[in-house]
XYZ file of N, CA and C in Angstrom:
309
model
N 26.674 -35.409 46.253
C 26.791 -34.151 45.549
C 28.227 -33.962 45.095
N 28.368 -33.526 43.889
C 29.681 -33.258 43.326
C 29.809 -31.735 43.185
N 30.554 -31.133 44.106
C 30.630 -29.674 44.149
C 31.366 -29.083 42.954
N 32.306 -29.824 42.365
C 33.000 -29.340 41.178
C 32.023 -29.189 40.008
N 31.188 -30.195 39.814
C 30.195 -30.129 38.731
C 29.155 -29.054 39.009
N 28.777 -28.880 40.267
C 27.824 -27.831 40.611
C 28.432 -26.462 40.311
N 29.697 -26.268 40.668
C 30.367 -24.992 40.415
C 30.426 -24.696 38.919
N 30.962 -25.654 38.133
C 31.084 -25.422 36.696
C 29.718 -25.338 36.019
N 28.761 -26.115 36.486
C 27.411 -26.023 35.940
C 26.795 -24.661 36.163
N 27.010 -24.110 37.351
C 26.496 -22.777 37.651
C 27.179 -21.723 36.788
N 28.503 -21.811 36.670
C 29.255 -20.841 35.862
C 28.820 -20.903 34.401
N 28.722 -22.110 33.829
C 28.337 -22.247 32.424
C 26.893 -21.799 32.187
N 26.013 -22.117 33.118
C 24.611 -21.721 32.955
C 24.473 -20.202 33.000
N 25.142 -19.562 33.947
C 25.092 -18.100 34.033
C 25.721 -17.470 32.791
N 26.879 -17.982 32.367
C 27.525 -17.452 31.157
C 26.640 -17.645 29.934
N 25.968 -18.781 29.840
C 25.057 -19.022 28.724
C 23.905 -18.046 28.695
N 23.326 -17.767 29.865
C 22.232 -16.800 29.921
C 22.713 -15.388 29.599
N 23.924 -15.048 30.021
C 24.478 -13.732 29.687
C 24.649 -13.604 28.177
N 25.185 -14.657 27.543
C 25.319 -14.632 26.083
C 23.950 -14.602 25.409
N 23.020 -15.401 25.898
C 21.695 -15.468 25.272
C 20.961 -14.126 25.360
N 21.260 -13.343 26.378
C 20.650 -12.007 26.499
C 21.348 -10.984 25.620
N 22.414 -11.363 24.958
C 23.115 -10.463 24.051
C 24.131 -9.568 24.730
N 24.580 -9.942 25.918
C 25.514 -9.098 26.660
C 26.890 -9.733 26.863
N 27.082 -10.960 26.422
C 28.340 -11.653 26.672
C 29.443 -11.361 25.675
N 29.057 -11.057 24.461
C 30.055 -10.876 23.404
C 30.924 -9.642 23.618
N 30.447 -8.648 24.339
C 31.215 -7.415 24.520
C 32.458 -7.625 25.376
N 32.529 -8.748 26.080
C 33.691 -9.038 26.921
C 34.755 -9.862 26.207
N 34.471 -10.335 25.008
C 35.412 -11.163 24.267
C 36.445 -10.298 23.553
N 37.708 -10.662 23.682
C 38.760 -9.872 23.034
C 38.657 -9.952 21.511
N 38.178 -11.069 20.979
C 38.013 -11.189 19.527
C 36.988 -10.171 19.026
N 35.927 -9.945 19.798
C 34.921 -8.957 19.405
C 35.477 -7.540 19.540
N 36.215 -7.307 20.609
C 36.787 -5.971 20.835
C 37.795 -5.594 19.747
N 38.555 -6.567 19.276
C 39.599 -6.309 18.281
C 39.104 -6.376 16.836
N 37.860 -6.743 16.639
C 37.314 -6.865 15.292
C 37.054 -5.470 14.717
N 37.411 -5.252 13.463
C 37.130 -3.951 12.831
C 35.629 -3.665 12.791
N 35.277 -2.423 12.858
C 33.868 -2.011 12.907
C 33.091 -2.455 11.675
N 33.714 -2.455 10.506
C 32.997 -2.870 9.298
C 32.631 -4.352 9.345
N 33.451 -5.170 9.974
C 33.108 -6.587 10.131
C 32.005 -6.776 11.164
N 32.049 -5.974 12.227
C 31.006 -6.056 13.251
C 29.640 -5.724 12.663
N 29.613 -4.782 11.752
C 28.348 -4.358 11.162
C 27.744 -5.415 10.242
N 28.530 -6.371 9.788
C 28.040 -7.423 8.902
C 27.365 -8.560 9.663
N 27.530 -8.611 10.982
C 27.066 -9.741 11.782
C 25.793 -9.374 12.533
N 24.813 -10.280 12.486
C 23.619 -10.150 13.329
C 23.973 -10.762 14.681
N 24.451 -9.946 15.584
C 25.040 -10.445 16.816
C 24.007 -10.983 17.811
N 22.809 -10.416 17.851
C 21.819 -10.860 18.839
C 21.381 -12.303 18.597
N 20.979 -12.694 17.373
C 20.617 -14.104 17.192
C 21.807 -15.049 17.342
N 22.996 -14.591 16.955
C 24.186 -15.430 17.117
C 24.487 -15.648 18.594
N 24.407 -14.591 19.390
C 24.641 -14.718 20.834
C 23.585 -15.608 21.479
N 22.331 -15.498 21.034
C 21.275 -16.340 21.583
C 21.573 -17.807 21.298
N 22.004 -18.100 20.093
C 22.339 -19.469 19.710
C 23.480 -20.008 20.574
N 24.570 -19.269 20.640
C 25.734 -19.720 21.398
C 25.406 -19.794 22.892
N 24.646 -18.838 23.384
C 24.262 -18.844 24.793
C 23.454 -20.064 25.170
N 22.564 -20.481 24.284
C 21.763 -21.675 24.553
C 22.636 -22.919 24.613
N 23.627 -23.012 23.751
C 24.517 -24.172 23.746
C 25.371 -24.188 25.025
N 25.862 -23.033 25.438
C 26.665 -22.956 26.664
C 25.795 -23.274 27.880
N 24.586 -22.720 27.928
C 23.686 -22.990 29.056
C 23.299 -24.465 29.114
N 23.133 -25.098 27.974
C 22.807 -26.524 27.953
C 23.920 -27.348 28.582
N 25.169 -27.010 28.286
C 26.272 -27.746 28.922
C 26.277 -27.494 30.419
N 25.951 -26.286 30.843
C 25.875 -25.988 32.268
C 24.793 -26.786 32.957
N 23.658 -26.944 32.305
C 22.567 -27.726 32.885
C 22.971 -29.192 33.011
N 23.693 -29.708 32.039
C 24.168 -31.093 32.114
C 25.113 -31.257 33.305
N 26.037 -30.305 33.493
C 26.940 -30.379 34.643
C 26.178 -30.244 35.959
N 25.187 -29.361 36.010
C 24.383 -29.230 37.225
C 23.635 -30.524 37.545
N 23.111 -31.169 36.514
C 22.419 -32.440 36.729
C 23.364 -33.485 37.305
N 24.604 -33.528 36.809
C 25.562 -34.489 37.347
C 25.906 -34.173 38.796
N 26.014 -32.891 39.119
C 26.370 -32.512 40.473
C 25.259 -32.682 41.481
N 24.023 -32.518 41.062
C 22.903 -32.532 41.998
C 22.130 -33.843 42.035
N 22.143 -34.583 40.952
C 21.313 -35.784 40.856
C 22.207 -37.009 40.911
N 22.040 -37.799 41.936
C 22.865 -38.990 42.139
C 22.712 -39.984 40.982
N 21.521 -40.116 40.420
C 21.263 -41.063 39.346
C 21.860 -40.671 38.006
N 22.426 -39.494 37.920
C 22.968 -39.006 36.656
C 24.482 -39.146 36.644
N 24.975 -40.200 37.180
C 26.417 -40.438 37.232
C 26.890 -41.127 35.963
N 28.162 -41.264 35.859
C 28.957 -41.888 34.810
C 28.276 -42.114 33.464
N 27.513 -43.196 33.313
C 26.980 -43.577 32.005
C 26.101 -42.475 31.410
N 25.152 -41.970 32.164
C 24.233 -40.966 31.637
C 24.941 -39.641 31.377
N 25.880 -39.290 32.238
C 26.626 -38.050 32.037
C 27.464 -38.125 30.765
N 28.166 -39.226 30.574
C 28.997 -39.389 29.372
C 28.113 -39.383 28.127
N 26.969 -40.036 28.189
C 26.041 -40.048 27.058
C 25.534 -38.640 26.761
N 25.166 -37.904 27.799
C 24.657 -36.542 27.609
C 25.742 -35.620 27.053
N 26.954 -35.726 27.546
C 28.034 -34.877 27.048
C 28.422 -35.243 25.617
N 28.384 -36.518 25.275
C 28.649 -36.935 23.899
C 27.588 -36.357 22.957
N 26.333 -36.449 23.378
C 25.251 -35.861 22.573
C 25.428 -34.348 22.466
N 25.859 -33.702 23.572
C 26.076 -32.254 23.538
C 27.178 -31.890 22.552
N 28.279 -32.656 22.543
C 29.363 -32.395 21.589
C 28.887 -32.534 20.151
N 28.075 -33.523 19.876
C 27.553 -33.717 18.526
C 26.643 -32.553 18.137
N 25.743 -32.177 19.033
C 24.833 -31.054 18.764
C 25.618 -29.760 18.591
N 26.608 -29.519 19.456
C 27.415 -28.297 19.349
C 28.207 -28.279 18.041
N 28.704 -29.428 17.616
C 29.422 -29.498 16.338
C 28.519 -29.184 15.162
N 27.308 -29.758 15.152
C 26.355 -29.440 14.089
C 25.946 -27.978 14.135
N 25.829 -27.426 15.341
C 25.473 -26.019 15.479
C 26.562 -25.124 14.900
N 27.808 -25.422 15.187
C 28.908 -24.641 14.613
C 28.939 -24.760 13.092
N 28.690 -25.959 12.592
C 28.636 -26.154 11.142
C 27.508 -25.310 10.540
N 26.353 -25.305 11.206
C 25.209 -24.528 10.723
C 25.514 -23.033 10.750
N 26.149 -22.565 11.820
C 26.500 -21.148 11.923
C 27.419 -20.750 10.771
N 28.389 -21.601 10.479
C 29.354 -21.273 9.422
C 28.724 -21.305 8.035
N 27.859 -22.264 7.769
C 27.301 -22.441 6.427
C 26.049 -21.605 6.184
N 25.368 -21.201 7.243
C 24.126 -20.467 7.080
C 24.393 -18.972 6.927
N 23.530 -18.316 6.203
C 23.600 -16.860 6.081
C 22.697 -16.171 7.098
N 22.150 -16.939 8.032
C 21.211 -16.409 9.010
C 21.836 -15.343 9.908
N 23.111 -15.424 10.151
C 23.769 -14.532 11.108
C 24.552 -13.408 10.430
N 24.347 -13.239 9.130
C 25.004 -12.155 8.399
C 23.968 -11.192 7.857
N 24.245 -9.927 7.981
C 23.356 -8.909 7.407
C 23.583 -8.851 5.912
N 22.539 -8.554 5.174
C 22.649 -8.504 3.707
C 22.964 -7.130 3.235
């Protein structure tokens, strides 16, 4: 058991679920400092759900490394590389898509 991975996996998974429920963004200083007119342009619930799922996925990968002996080195690196690629495409999609902006 790798207690460091279990700790970070638990933290990321909980943070991901908090974001996915639409309650995580209120703690971010960028959200707090954003002008109200900009806040009104953003569909925050679907955006938080998207980001929360990506954060929770990384937490699950860390939990798997910490709890499952067979998920060491090679598989963990492969899973994290795939996660980085998926997260990068997700950020690109968020930026280019109008899905998260109110009309």
